XYZ file of C-alpha atoms in Angstrom:
176
model
C 0.000 0.000 0.000
C 1.221 3.490 -0.868
C -0.543 6.714 -0.014
C -0.348 10.476 0.019
C -2.419 12.845 2.103
C -2.563 16.626 1.849
C -3.957 18.695 4.697
C -4.727 22.306 5.577
C -6.307 23.590 8.750
C -7.223 27.206 9.431
C -7.039 27.926 13.165
C -8.965 30.993 14.312
C -7.287 31.105 17.736
C -5.165 28.909 19.965
C -3.738 28.895 23.484
C -0.036 29.549 24.124
C 1.718 28.826 27.454
C 3.407 32.070 28.496
C 6.051 33.028 31.070
C 6.904 36.702 31.545
C 7.443 39.377 34.178
C 4.330 41.432 34.993
C 3.380 44.202 37.378
C 0.132 43.684 39.269
C -1.650 45.649 41.968
C -1.554 43.909 45.349
C -3.112 45.657 48.370
C -3.003 48.989 46.530
C 0.679 48.712 45.561
C 2.300 47.771 42.251
C 4.237 44.518 42.658
C 6.580 42.955 40.076
C 5.900 39.239 39.667
C 8.751 37.327 38.052
C 8.363 34.864 36.500
C 4.612 34.953 35.947
C 3.133 31.870 34.240
C -0.155 32.128 32.378
C -1.735 31.440 29.006
C -2.229 33.847 26.116
C -4.232 33.810 22.900
C -2.717 33.219 19.494
C -4.404 34.866 16.512
C -5.254 33.238 13.190
C -2.796 30.637 11.925
C -2.588 27.935 9.275
C -1.263 24.377 9.515
C -0.710 22.679 6.172
C 1.373 19.889 4.798
C 1.696 16.447 3.324
C 1.810 12.889 4.642
C 3.430 10.018 2.734
C 2.952 6.426 3.857
C 3.733 2.905 2.745
C 3.188 -0.609 4.053
C 4.155 -3.996 2.675
C 3.931 -7.536 4.045
C 5.474 -10.653 2.551
C 3.619 -13.990 2.630
C 6.191 -15.498 5.016
C 5.419 -12.903 7.754
C 8.025 -10.169 7.300
C 6.732 -6.656 6.759
C 7.418 -2.951 7.075
C 5.486 0.269 7.568
C 6.708 3.856 7.173
C 5.098 7.274 7.216
C 6.473 10.792 6.922
C 4.647 14.031 7.658
C 5.757 17.559 6.784
C 3.783 20.290 8.569
C 4.220 23.993 7.803
C 2.592 26.325 10.321
C 2.307 30.071 10.012
C 3.452 32.448 12.739
C 0.687 34.204 14.681
C 0.571 37.217 16.977
C 0.213 36.345 20.666
C -1.793 38.700 22.876
C -2.443 38.923 26.605
C -5.054 41.371 27.839
C -5.180 42.985 24.411
C -1.411 43.630 24.312
C 1.015 41.889 21.959
C 3.571 39.769 23.847
C 5.252 38.074 20.873
C 4.784 35.766 17.911
C 4.589 31.987 17.747
C 3.896 29.124 15.357
C 1.105 26.755 16.433
C 2.098 25.306 19.789
C 2.722 21.565 19.820
C 3.161 21.175 16.064
C 6.293 19.458 14.798
C 7.632 20.487 11.417
C 8.436 16.848 10.547
C 7.509 13.417 11.870
C 8.660 10.002 10.703
C 7.652 6.562 11.951
C 9.093 3.330 10.606
C 8.523 -0.258 11.737
C 9.850 -3.645 10.679
C 7.943 -6.683 11.885
C 7.716 -10.450 11.679
C 4.453 -12.232 12.413
C 3.183 -15.793 12.262
C 0.379 -17.700 14.027
C 2.074 -17.534 17.451
C 4.857 -14.938 17.302
C 4.960 -11.201 16.677
C 8.196 -9.169 16.815
C 8.291 -5.463 15.948
C 11.049 -2.826 15.987
C 9.963 0.797 15.545
C 11.850 4.031 14.963
C 10.144 7.362 15.645
C 11.507 10.854 15.027
C 9.729 14.112 15.706
C 11.140 17.400 14.462
C 11.421 20.602 16.457
C 8.288 21.677 18.346
C 7.329 25.110 19.715
C 6.031 24.795 23.286
C 5.192 28.422 24.173
C 6.718 31.831 24.896
C 9.055 32.880 27.678
C 10.085 36.541 28.024
C 9.214 37.126 24.357
C 11.221 34.152 23.038
C 9.797 30.863 21.803
C 10.510 27.729 23.862
C 11.544 24.896 21.526
C 11.724 21.169 22.150
C 14.615 19.915 20.032
C 14.112 17.089 17.531
C 13.593 13.795 19.321
C 13.980 10.179 18.254
C 13.676 6.784 19.882
C 13.592 3.075 19.099
C 11.022 0.693 20.611
C 10.877 -3.112 20.453
C 7.788 -5.245 21.106
C 7.290 -8.995 21.051
C 4.515 -11.409 21.912
C 4.258 -15.172 21.855
C 1.111 -17.266 22.246
C 2.013 -19.951 24.787
C -1.372 -21.650 24.424
C -4.848 -20.707 23.297
C -5.837 -17.614 25.331
C -2.432 -17.126 27.012
C 0.031 -14.672 25.427
C 3.415 -13.636 26.798
C 4.313 -10.049 25.846
C 7.409 -7.911 26.317
C 8.221 -4.340 25.329
C 11.283 -2.154 25.485
C 10.213 1.457 25.139
C 12.914 4.007 24.314
C 15.689 1.444 23.837
C 18.027 4.311 22.883
C 17.343 6.100 26.220
C 16.669 9.336 24.353
C 15.902 12.455 26.372
C 13.978 15.552 25.383
C 15.882 18.825 25.339
C 14.492 22.334 25.209
C 16.054 25.655 24.307
C 14.924 29.264 24.349
C 14.861 31.318 21.138
C 15.535 30.367 17.533
C 18.977 31.981 17.300
C 20.821 29.336 19.355
C 20.160 25.985 21.006
C 22.598 26.778 23.852
C 20.046 28.825 25.859
């Protein structure tokens, strides 16, 4: 099986996690609160892209699946209380995503190895700069064996590569 999917989504508004310093009135006095965590509104944005996928299985039980997604999101103005506090792409959207699996299956045994990679993701705004989660990848392995009718032994190793997520602040460097 081979396939292609095109998508486009117009987003009228979205929520953005926000960390900034603000001055608020407390007991009649102006108090600086740093850091102040809240949520802000993102204006109109567009998410559009393409997904490519393929799957093939051989008669003797070996098979593979792969899909790739490219997602282009526009940058929107972010406002809090009617004031602009920055710009951000759609929060939580990765620019690329790939998933690939190789498997073997027969009447009693299933073994699968999967590779997953997600591109950079914007998580919100902090002091006017976007917070980015760096590209992330991991390998998982799953197996199951039917010992007898109705009794299956299963095992999984999730994140075999012991990958860790990393975040950085701003798009000019990944050292912050």
